[in-house]
Amino acid sequence: YTADYVRNFSIIAHIDHGKSTLADRLLEITKTIEKKSGNKQVLDKLKVERERGITVKAQTASMFYTYKDKKYLLNLIDTPGHVDFSYEVSRSLAACQGAILLVDSSQGIQAQTVANFYLAFGEGLAIVPVLNKVDLPGADPAKVAAQLETTFELDTADILSISAKSNLRVDEVLPAVIEQIPPPDGNPQAPLKILLFDSWYDSYVGVVCLVRVVDGSLAAGDYIVSSHSGAKYEVAEVGIMYPEQTRTTSLQAGQVGYIFCNMKAISEAFVGDTFFRHRHPVDPLPGFIPAKSMVFSGIFPVDPNDYSRLDESIEKLTLNDSSVTVQKETSNALGQGWRLGFLGTLHMDVFRQRLEEEYNARVIVTQPTVPYRIVTYPDAETAANQEAQRLEGSTSGEMASASASALASAAADDSNVKVKQVRTPSDFPDSKELRMVYEEPVVSATLIFPQEYLGAMLEHCNSHRSENQEYTFIDETRVMLRCTLPTAEIVNDFYEQLKSKSSGFASFDYEEAGYVVSDLVKLNVLLNGKPVDALACILHRSQLERVGRDIALKLRKVIKRQLFEVAIQTVVGSRVIARESVSAARKDVTAKCYGGDATRKMKLLAKQKEGKKRMKMVGNVELPQEAFLSVIKQ
Ligand code: GTP
């Protein structure tokens, strides 16, 4: 296949707008998969993905399609729809020349439609807009086409209106892809240049690399070298995903396919790496900016005896998900565990679910923490100046977060200034030194909703410390609101609340936007005077009273009566914010068995022992697992 007859494309869409359904239809039309009734969603391979109906890891499938008597090789590179995985989206797009922008014609443009459009547009891709779900009674394709014109300045004169589900006009999609998306511009005669854009570990064949051959051609037996590490590999097999791995004799410039080259560990497959032919180096392609962790959580085994088994499971899971960062952590209440970093809370949930389902692990996940920063200046005066300067900027509303992060990185370059990242409340000081300035990460958020919810949405954002609010109308009835929000505000239930306050109509997306100075404090939880590290959290000073009271109350409800009184306190330094207590009770479960029946007594004791396993001890206080969960749900 010469590059002229190749098309590399993605389908980008808001969640649930029908991307996987359309992908299945295209694979059926091209007879890549057999046509059967129902939605198969071939591309969504992971169990969690099928269950939750979301795509997590990008997949790829090649198809053959005859158009105007010419046979084309079409490579469909799937992209995840959820914001947590926008890193996966951008690297998938790097292998494409164009994208189908799929929009549900009953819902119109949503927040991820906007975010994904800009990602694709930024990569310089050709955009083919397609309206889906025209079979629905509420579908209004003309209105949605108008939204696309106003919001993205797309020409919608010949826009396709389809129903992926009822197979209506889906046959017009691939001709549009061929006509409107340019072929890859690689040169098969030029020196070999390969972009590695995805990889995973397969227990049968080892490391599988998904590559785009930019220039030259590649076959089994070739020797290739990584620009990143300098390591040399012999290519054992090349092929295309059709939709499973299907061996071919070569991969040509412009093609997308897989290679096996006897890599031992997934860490050798550095996503964004450029490979070249041994002894024929080329300039490497620009790599990808590595994924950054947005939230960190402690993960601990429910039963400490599971530690080493869990350690293995975490290692296996992270083998295929290099965006999770792993560090060991020890807690006084929960024992040995890990501090894991995730791209977002959905990513964290998916990871926990996979750990539980695929590896049968039982874990306690602690309150998520965003990565805060402590900047230490050479003297108190400089620190105070920095703080005043930036806080002033933020109150006048002019503080663009970009300039704040520019200031912060200028500070980081100064060797007298120390910047420390804090991933767990245990690393946060109880009292602030005068030379220190605290900073928290922020995101720039996009919300889209019908105009009658404008008041509620503005209030929702305000109650989550938003700044720089700006809104525009994308048509007569729908509003797009942009603002800056502290990342910490969106990691709990921001999204769930947003959905309920807008009767499910609002959509939400965000991207990282650097750091801002913030008045942060650490809230400790004491049980009978002893701190429980896994319950500590970092808060903005304005939230202290509310959260402090709330945590104490919730703990009072879940802590069972014990043989002595349990005092619950939430404190900042030595200042008590709230105090509750659980009064003493004599807890003799065998008292009612008046001596006689020994087996009954044994059974009761065994039952109690079983219950104890699920308890965590802090000093002499028994703390049930729910304590950790109930505090998370604030
Ligand atoms: P993610 O993979 O999570 O991003 O979702 P998706 O965009 O792939 O959506 P998916 O294909 O899973 O479709 C979401 C829902 O919409 C499913 O219940 C589909 O059956 C339904 N759906 C897809 N296309 C159509 C359509 O043309 N008409 C109607 N009525 N429903 C559709």
XYZ file of C-alpha atoms and ligand atoms in Angstrom:
666
model
C 0.000 0.000 0.000
C 1.529 3.243 -1.070
C 0.713 6.128 1.207
C -1.840 7.539 -1.290
C -4.162 4.652 -0.484
C -3.781 4.878 3.279
C -5.877 6.934 5.715
C -5.121 7.176 9.422
C -8.007 8.611 11.401
C -9.733 8.745 14.783
C -13.267 9.229 15.946
C -13.514 11.931 18.573
C -16.679 12.561 20.529
C -18.194 13.412 23.849
C -18.846 10.393 26.035
C -21.890 8.353 24.874
C -22.278 10.140 21.561
C -21.822 6.778 19.815
C -18.142 6.479 18.971
C -17.815 2.776 19.720
C -21.092 1.979 17.946
C -19.896 3.777 14.822
C -16.516 2.029 15.000
C -18.295 -1.348 15.102
C -20.417 -0.417 12.070
C -17.342 0.625 10.084
C -15.608 -2.642 10.942
C -18.717 -4.520 9.787
C -19.058 -2.588 6.525
C -15.455 -3.423 5.672
C -16.021 -7.055 6.776
C -13.224 -6.736 9.307
C -15.623 -8.226 11.820
C -18.725 -10.274 11.205
C -22.065 -8.636 11.346
C -24.153 -9.821 14.240
C -27.060 -8.381 16.080
C -26.474 -6.021 18.980
C -23.656 -3.721 19.841
C -20.366 -5.499 20.126
C -17.992 -2.627 20.650
C -14.972 -4.567 19.499
C -12.569 -1.795 20.308
C -13.463 -1.643 23.977
C -11.520 -4.615 25.203
C -11.058 -4.202 28.902
C -13.783 -5.575 31.130
C -14.131 -2.282 32.998
C -14.557 -0.517 29.722
C -17.407 -2.731 28.640
C -19.012 -2.496 32.054
C -18.785 1.223 32.431
C -19.231 1.846 28.729
C -16.151 4.003 28.589
C -12.988 3.639 26.604
C -9.884 3.810 28.737
C -7.026 2.635 26.615
C -6.816 3.588 22.969
C -7.126 0.697 20.503
C -6.436 0.474 16.828
C -7.999 -1.436 13.962
C -7.119 -1.620 10.271
C -9.737 -2.085 7.540
C -9.698 -2.614 3.771
C -12.217 -0.657 1.748
C -12.771 -0.303 -1.981
C -13.724 3.147 -3.160
C -13.969 4.149 -6.836
C -12.286 0.844 -7.803
C -9.277 1.511 -5.608
C -8.523 -0.533 -2.531
C -7.702 1.557 0.550
C -6.092 0.634 3.864
C -7.917 2.552 6.589
C -6.487 2.681 10.089
C -8.960 3.603 12.786
C -7.226 4.724 15.942
C -9.617 4.781 18.854
C -9.473 7.483 21.501
C -10.895 7.531 25.005
C -13.778 9.938 25.553
C -13.323 10.924 29.167
C -11.311 13.956 30.306
C -9.115 11.911 32.595
C -7.644 10.298 29.538
C -7.017 13.299 27.313
C -3.358 12.334 27.432
C -4.280 9.111 25.606
C -6.309 11.164 23.136
C -3.422 13.399 22.175
C -1.015 10.568 21.608
C -3.527 8.682 19.477
C -4.082 11.803 17.410
C -0.353 12.038 16.738
C -0.682 8.953 14.550
C -3.561 10.413 12.466
C -4.059 12.940 9.695
C -7.734 13.464 10.396
C -10.623 12.843 12.754
C -14.348 12.258 12.578
C -15.942 14.677 15.031
C -19.044 12.762 16.077
C -21.850 14.695 17.758
C -25.135 13.363 19.123
C -27.775 15.344 17.231
C -30.202 15.267 20.139
C -27.668 16.596 22.650
C -25.520 18.894 20.579
C -22.012 20.054 21.401
C -20.846 19.036 24.870
C -17.767 19.898 26.920
C -15.669 16.996 25.603
C -16.708 17.769 22.041
C -15.043 21.142 22.563
C -11.962 19.759 24.305
C -11.429 16.983 21.752
C -12.001 19.324 18.848
C -9.247 21.640 20.085
C -6.860 18.737 20.688
C -7.358 17.560 17.092
C -7.301 21.060 15.671
C -4.086 21.767 17.559
C -2.492 18.712 15.915
C -3.435 20.172 12.521
C -5.820 17.327 11.688
C -8.560 17.470 9.038
C -11.929 17.399 10.802
C -14.906 15.524 9.342
C -18.011 16.507 11.344
C -20.707 13.802 11.559
C -24.078 14.079 13.292
C -25.176 10.846 14.960
C -28.408 9.505 16.442
C -30.699 11.179 13.877
C -33.175 8.355 14.568
C -33.947 9.761 18.020
C -37.208 11.722 18.316
C -35.362 14.651 19.935
C -32.740 14.865 17.178
C -32.275 18.311 15.655
C -29.400 17.967 13.159
C -29.891 21.462 11.692
C -29.528 23.093 15.084
C -26.445 21.063 15.971
C -24.887 21.861 12.588
C -25.407 25.557 13.390
C -23.652 25.066 16.749
C -20.686 23.506 14.952
C -20.495 26.507 12.664
C -20.660 29.080 15.466
C -18.360 27.292 17.871
C -15.715 25.830 15.556
C -16.290 27.710 12.297
C -16.733 24.376 10.531
C -18.336 24.281 7.110
C -21.443 22.152 7.527
C -22.916 22.505 4.033
C -22.449 18.785 3.272
C -22.483 17.474 6.807
C -23.369 13.797 7.237
C -26.361 12.921 9.408
C -26.329 9.272 10.420
C -27.622 6.769 12.882
C -24.859 4.403 13.884
C -27.297 2.274 15.827
C -29.892 1.763 13.086
C -27.255 1.771 10.346
C -28.654 4.810 8.569
C -26.299 6.413 5.994
C -23.279 4.933 7.781
C -22.067 3.847 4.317
C -21.362 7.519 3.504
C -18.848 7.865 6.293
C -15.830 6.074 4.793
C -16.093 7.868 1.404
C -16.045 11.158 3.370
C -12.980 9.979 5.290
C -11.171 9.172 2.025
C -12.192 12.426 0.336
C -11.660 14.814 3.226
C -8.705 13.395 5.134
C -5.342 13.648 3.407
C -3.111 10.582 3.027
C -0.022 10.450 5.261
C 2.860 12.302 3.607
C 5.659 9.836 4.410
C 8.396 8.935 1.943
C 8.995 5.178 1.554
C 12.440 5.838 0.047
C 13.664 8.066 2.897
C 15.607 6.656 5.885
C 13.428 4.744 8.309
C 11.637 6.827 10.936
C 9.076 5.282 13.297
C 6.907 6.859 15.984
C 6.008 4.634 18.914
C 2.587 5.831 20.066
C 1.302 3.037 22.252
C 2.462 -0.184 23.828
C 1.203 -2.888 26.111
C 2.354 -6.103 27.666
C 0.851 -9.304 26.334
C 1.520 -12.360 28.457
C 2.003 -14.571 25.358
C 4.157 -12.439 23.106
C 5.674 -9.890 25.476
C 5.808 -6.183 24.677
C 3.661 -5.100 21.710
C 4.498 -1.689 20.218
C 2.016 0.250 18.135
C 3.880 2.379 15.651
C 3.333 4.772 12.836
C 5.943 4.393 10.101
C 6.660 8.010 9.192
C 9.302 7.371 6.512
C 10.917 4.303 4.950
C 9.709 0.746 5.399
C 10.164 -1.915 8.007
C 10.219 -5.720 7.942
C 11.059 -8.607 10.254
C 14.822 -9.056 10.568
C 15.552 -5.295 10.473
C 17.593 -3.760 13.270
C 16.147 -0.627 14.819
C 17.478 1.771 17.455
C 15.568 3.839 20.038
C 16.366 7.577 20.035
C 15.354 7.691 23.670
C 17.612 4.993 25.090
C 19.989 4.151 22.251
C 19.055 0.468 22.660
C 19.143 -1.720 19.525
C 16.465 -4.298 18.701
C 15.939 -6.909 16.025
C 12.403 -6.749 14.667
C 10.805 -10.181 15.099
C 7.420 -9.509 13.502
C 5.455 -6.659 11.922
C 1.752 -6.500 11.131
C -1.532 -4.673 11.323
C -4.407 -4.837 13.799
C -7.086 -6.490 11.661
C -8.670 -6.210 14.219
C -6.411 -8.717 15.991
C -2.650 -8.793 15.333
C -2.227 -9.973 11.739
C 1.267 -10.507 10.389
C 2.351 -8.687 7.201
C 5.604 -8.801 5.252
C 6.351 -5.135 5.859
C 5.044 -1.833 7.141
C 5.423 1.084 4.732
C 5.706 4.839 5.199
C 2.293 6.156 6.277
C 1.097 2.889 7.787
C 0.106 2.187 11.335
C 0.750 -1.254 12.783
C 2.344 -3.294 15.515
C 5.858 -4.627 15.961
C 7.440 -7.211 18.264
C 11.107 -6.643 18.835
C 11.931 -8.705 21.908
C 11.695 -5.893 24.381
C 11.908 -7.405 27.827
C 10.013 -4.786 29.803
C 7.270 -2.331 28.991
C 9.489 0.450 30.364
C 11.679 0.034 27.261
C 8.733 0.990 25.075
C 8.827 4.708 25.724
C 5.679 6.236 24.251
C 6.577 9.130 21.946
C 9.977 7.598 21.123
C 11.401 7.697 17.579
C 13.094 4.566 16.194
C 15.500 4.530 13.233
C 17.454 1.919 11.289
C 20.691 0.763 12.913
C 23.591 2.952 11.697
C 21.148 5.380 9.955
C 20.147 7.890 12.638
C 17.447 10.497 11.923
C 16.274 13.557 13.846
C 13.763 12.359 16.411
C 10.134 13.501 16.164
C 8.904 15.772 18.932
C 7.977 13.405 21.793
C 4.899 13.624 23.939
C 4.691 15.564 27.140
C 4.449 12.834 29.763
C 1.137 12.414 31.553
C 1.017 14.204 34.900
C -0.692 12.865 37.964
C -3.635 15.036 39.025
C -4.553 13.097 42.164
C -2.746 10.887 44.633
C -4.309 8.321 46.918
C -3.052 5.881 49.478
C -3.958 2.255 48.751
C -3.721 -0.283 51.576
C -4.635 -3.952 51.829
C -7.683 -4.642 53.998
C -5.826 -7.670 55.338
C -2.124 -6.875 55.906
C -1.277 -10.476 54.930
C -2.261 -9.598 51.360
C 0.556 -7.064 51.057
C 2.925 -9.005 48.823
C 0.154 -10.385 46.622
C -1.191 -6.864 46.188
C 2.291 -5.576 45.437
C 2.484 -8.033 42.537
C -0.974 -7.118 41.264
C -0.191 -3.391 41.293
C 2.996 -4.090 39.411
C 1.119 -6.089 36.768
C -1.553 -3.426 36.351
C 0.925 -0.586 36.021
C 2.781 -2.602 33.399
C 0.054 -1.604 30.963
C -0.702 1.783 32.399
C 2.451 3.827 32.668
C 0.421 6.886 33.652
C 0.018 5.528 37.195
C 2.881 6.513 39.488
C 3.722 4.229 42.409
C 5.492 4.901 45.706
C 5.562 2.893 48.957
C 3.797 4.432 51.932
C 3.396 3.491 55.581
C 0.482 4.630 57.707
C 0.048 4.299 61.473
C -3.539 3.142 61.026
C -3.397 1.172 57.804
C 0.105 -0.278 57.842
C 2.136 -0.717 54.684
C 0.719 0.340 51.374
C 1.321 2.540 48.373
C 0.791 6.097 47.274
C -0.458 6.019 43.717
C -0.774 8.956 41.340
C -3.592 9.064 38.770
C -4.690 11.243 35.851
C -8.025 11.892 37.579
C -10.585 10.322 39.873
C -12.204 8.177 37.180
C -8.759 6.804 36.360
C -8.343 6.061 40.075
C -11.731 4.310 40.262
C -11.024 2.240 37.185
C -7.672 1.205 38.646
C -9.242 0.207 41.949
C -11.978 -1.707 40.188
C -9.479 -3.600 38.052
C -7.404 -4.406 41.120
C -10.485 -5.788 42.846
C -11.947 -7.642 39.891
C -9.003 -8.846 37.897
C -6.734 -9.528 40.870
C -9.309 -10.250 43.533
C -7.742 -7.717 45.879
C -9.455 -6.027 48.812
C -8.175 -2.536 49.388
C -8.791 0.664 51.314
C -8.338 3.796 49.231
C -7.706 6.987 51.207
C -8.932 10.506 50.503
C -7.482 11.752 47.204
C -4.937 14.579 47.464
C -3.830 16.857 44.642
C -0.114 17.629 44.303
C 0.420 20.787 46.387
C 3.678 22.729 46.393
C 5.648 24.294 49.179
C 7.966 27.012 47.925
C 10.653 28.034 50.398
C 12.370 31.406 49.819
C 15.735 32.452 51.268
C 14.092 34.847 53.716
C 10.690 35.746 55.116
C 10.538 39.094 53.341
C 10.906 37.650 49.856
C 8.275 35.054 50.690
C 5.843 37.705 51.932
C 6.433 39.783 48.800
C 5.805 36.842 46.526
C 2.648 35.971 48.377
C 1.332 39.548 48.396
C 2.110 40.073 44.724
C 0.312 36.986 43.596
C -2.602 37.218 45.993
C -3.168 40.796 44.890
C -3.231 39.639 41.300
C -5.809 37.014 42.080
C -8.202 39.260 43.999
C -8.272 41.830 41.214
C -9.387 38.981 38.978
C -6.563 39.536 36.565
C -4.467 36.659 37.664
C -4.219 34.470 34.659
C -3.116 31.147 36.013
C -0.524 30.948 33.265
C 1.305 33.986 34.616
C 1.129 32.563 38.109
C 2.750 29.378 36.949
C 5.340 31.360 34.996
C 6.224 33.132 38.231
C 6.362 29.833 40.030
C 8.645 28.281 37.465
C 10.875 31.364 37.479
C 11.081 30.842 41.216
C 11.890 27.178 40.680
C 14.837 28.123 38.461
C 16.342 30.246 41.200
C 18.618 27.928 43.156
C 17.914 29.814 46.404
C 14.283 28.887 46.141
C 13.240 25.368 47.012
C 10.075 23.822 45.589
C 8.736 20.686 47.236
C 5.824 18.706 45.879
C 3.474 17.279 48.489
C 1.559 14.154 47.539
C 0.274 13.139 50.926
C -0.986 15.143 53.905
C 1.718 13.475 56.039
C 4.315 15.514 54.160
C 2.513 18.791 54.786
C 3.817 20.885 57.713
C 1.537 21.469 60.719
C 2.601 25.084 60.926
C 3.897 27.317 58.210
C 7.358 28.828 58.307
C 7.563 32.490 57.357
C 9.835 31.711 54.423
C 7.241 29.377 52.930
C 4.547 29.992 50.354
C 1.929 27.332 49.660
C 0.620 26.707 46.173
C -2.151 24.557 44.780
C -2.794 23.301 41.225
C -5.659 24.740 39.178
C -7.498 23.700 36.003
C -9.224 25.713 33.362
C -12.715 24.332 33.114
C -15.337 24.333 30.369
C -19.023 23.763 31.172
C -21.835 23.561 28.637
C -25.522 23.659 29.682
C -28.960 25.066 28.760
C -29.281 28.730 29.689
C -31.909 28.207 32.406
C -29.166 26.675 34.537
C -26.817 29.648 34.239
C -27.516 30.922 37.775
C -27.157 27.485 39.329
C -23.948 26.764 37.423
C -22.333 30.093 38.339
C -23.203 29.452 41.940
C -21.894 25.909 41.796
C -18.556 27.153 40.457
C -18.405 29.998 42.979
C -18.966 27.649 45.859
C -15.945 25.745 44.565
C -13.669 28.797 44.646
C -13.775 29.502 40.911
C -12.140 32.557 39.331
C -12.044 34.280 35.956
C -15.562 33.269 34.964
C -16.530 34.013 31.376
C -19.468 32.762 29.384
C -20.722 32.805 25.806
C -23.783 31.450 24.045
C -23.130 28.664 21.548
C -26.693 29.057 20.221
C -29.894 30.726 21.455
C -30.352 28.253 24.277
C -26.983 26.885 25.296
C -24.216 28.485 27.309
C -20.512 27.706 27.433
C -18.919 28.792 30.723
C -15.186 28.905 31.259
C -13.433 29.446 34.563
C -10.397 28.556 36.645
C -10.972 26.058 39.443
C -8.641 24.617 42.066
C -7.967 20.995 41.115
C -8.761 19.956 44.696
C -12.330 21.188 44.167
C -13.038 18.858 41.271
C -11.593 15.613 42.619
C -14.473 14.816 44.928
C -18.050 15.114 43.746
C -17.942 18.324 41.719
C -19.135 16.485 38.639
C -21.933 14.540 40.362
C -23.261 17.753 41.938
C -23.009 19.555 38.633
C -25.077 16.827 37.012
C -27.766 16.932 39.686
C -27.960 20.730 39.813
C -28.470 20.834 36.044
C -30.883 17.869 35.853
C -28.172 15.976 34.019
C -27.831 18.554 31.239
C -24.460 20.115 32.022
C -21.256 18.669 30.645
C -17.826 19.424 31.988
C -14.214 19.216 30.887
C -10.936 20.669 32.114
C -7.242 20.916 31.493
C -4.343 21.629 33.799
C -3.486 25.289 34.198
C -0.508 25.484 36.555
C -0.277 26.578 40.189
C -1.535 29.504 42.263
C -0.639 30.761 45.738
C -3.165 29.512 48.249
C -3.950 29.791 51.940
C -3.749 26.112 52.836
C -3.884 24.324 56.150
C -3.548 20.751 57.267
C -6.425 19.280 59.228
C -5.462 16.437 61.561
C -7.808 13.913 63.104
C -7.038 12.765 66.666
C -8.551 9.744 68.376
C -7.963 9.900 72.128
C -5.211 12.381 71.389
C -3.447 10.210 68.820
C -3.263 11.434 65.195
C -4.610 9.122 62.461
C -2.399 9.953 59.502
C -4.637 8.331 56.891
C -7.498 10.660 57.862
C -5.537 13.936 57.672
C -6.301 16.279 54.778
C -5.107 19.535 53.254
C -7.758 22.236 52.925
C -8.224 25.848 51.974
C -8.625 27.913 55.149
C -12.181 28.887 54.185
C -13.304 25.237 54.364
C -11.776 24.463 57.714
C -14.782 24.848 60.030
C -17.238 23.066 57.780
C -15.043 20.109 56.919
C -13.601 19.880 60.428
C -17.081 19.570 61.969
C -18.261 17.235 59.274
C -15.415 14.754 59.671
C -15.794 14.636 63.460
C -19.534 13.964 63.128
C -19.099 11.282 60.517
C -16.473 9.527 62.573
C -18.733 9.569 65.612
C -21.352 7.734 63.606
C -19.069 4.960 62.372
C -16.920 4.320 65.439
C -18.490 1.618 67.586
C -18.696 1.910 71.366
C -15.587 0.525 73.006
C -14.637 -0.308 76.591
C -13.561 3.271 77.163
C -14.674 6.645 75.897
C -13.274 7.666 72.526
C -12.592 11.361 72.005
C -12.632 12.485 68.365
C -10.985 15.797 67.557
C -10.206 17.590 64.343
C -7.336 20.030 64.823
C -5.084 22.424 62.993
C -1.776 22.551 64.817
C -2.921 22.791 68.444
C -6.219 24.514 67.663
C -9.269 22.286 68.022
C -11.829 22.768 65.244
C -14.406 20.222 66.344
C -14.826 17.634 69.037
C -17.125 14.641 69.413
C -17.080 11.596 71.626
C -18.284 8.022 71.643
C -19.178 6.936 75.162
C -17.936 3.718 76.722
C -19.818 0.442 76.630
C -19.116 -2.968 78.040
C -18.904 -5.138 75.020
C -19.138 -8.687 76.246
C -20.740 -10.634 73.462
C -20.680 -13.885 75.422
C -22.413 -12.537 78.512
C -25.780 -13.788 77.388
C -24.595 -17.361 76.922
C -24.796 -18.080 80.676
C -21.957 -20.510 80.884
C -23.598 -23.638 79.416
C -23.245 -23.865 75.665
C -19.543 -23.907 74.800
C -19.905 -24.285 71.011
C -22.228 -21.317 70.840
C -19.659 -19.310 72.803
C -16.870 -20.429 70.448
C -18.926 -19.459 67.435
C -19.612 -16.021 68.805
C -15.963 -15.485 69.603
C -14.984 -16.585 66.110
C -17.502 -14.198 64.639
C -16.112 -11.378 66.721
C -12.591 -12.254 65.647
C -13.680 -12.145 62.015
C -15.164 -8.695 62.627
C -11.897 -7.573 64.192
C -9.970 -8.339 61.047
C -11.951 -5.630 59.351
C -11.000 -3.198 62.115
C -7.915 -1.046 62.088
C -6.245 -0.166 65.367
C -5.069 3.353 66.164
C -3.416 3.233 69.562
C -6.077 1.321 71.490
C -9.030 2.540 69.417
C -10.688 0.238 66.905
C -11.540 2.002 63.694
C -13.808 0.331 61.123
C -12.916 0.522 57.451
C -15.970 2.688 56.747
C -14.250 5.428 58.721
C -11.858 5.934 55.839
C -14.610 5.824 53.252
C -17.082 8.076 55.073
C -14.495 10.785 55.447
C -13.774 10.703 51.730
C -17.404 11.359 50.863
C -17.570 14.908 52.116
P -17.400 6.053 25.047
O -16.703 4.870 24.462
O -17.701 5.853 26.494
O -16.769 7.351 24.751
O -18.887 6.118 24.421
P -19.202 6.096 22.904
O -19.159 7.476 22.388
O -18.368 5.069 22.276
O -20.720 5.663 22.877
P -21.330 4.241 22.473
O -21.004 3.852 21.100
O -21.021 3.288 23.562
O -22.872 4.632 22.477
C -23.510 5.178 23.619
C -24.991 4.795 23.598
O -25.630 5.438 22.495
C -25.216 3.320 23.413
O -26.294 2.937 24.232
C -25.572 3.176 21.937
O -26.412 2.081 21.691
C -26.284 4.489 21.676
N -26.182 4.915 20.269
C -25.086 4.957 19.488
N -25.404 5.394 18.250
C -26.734 5.622 18.239
C -27.648 6.076 17.240
O -27.322 6.357 16.093
N -28.944 6.197 17.634
C -29.372 5.899 18.884
N -30.661 6.035 19.157
N -28.546 5.452 19.838
C -27.237 5.324 19.522
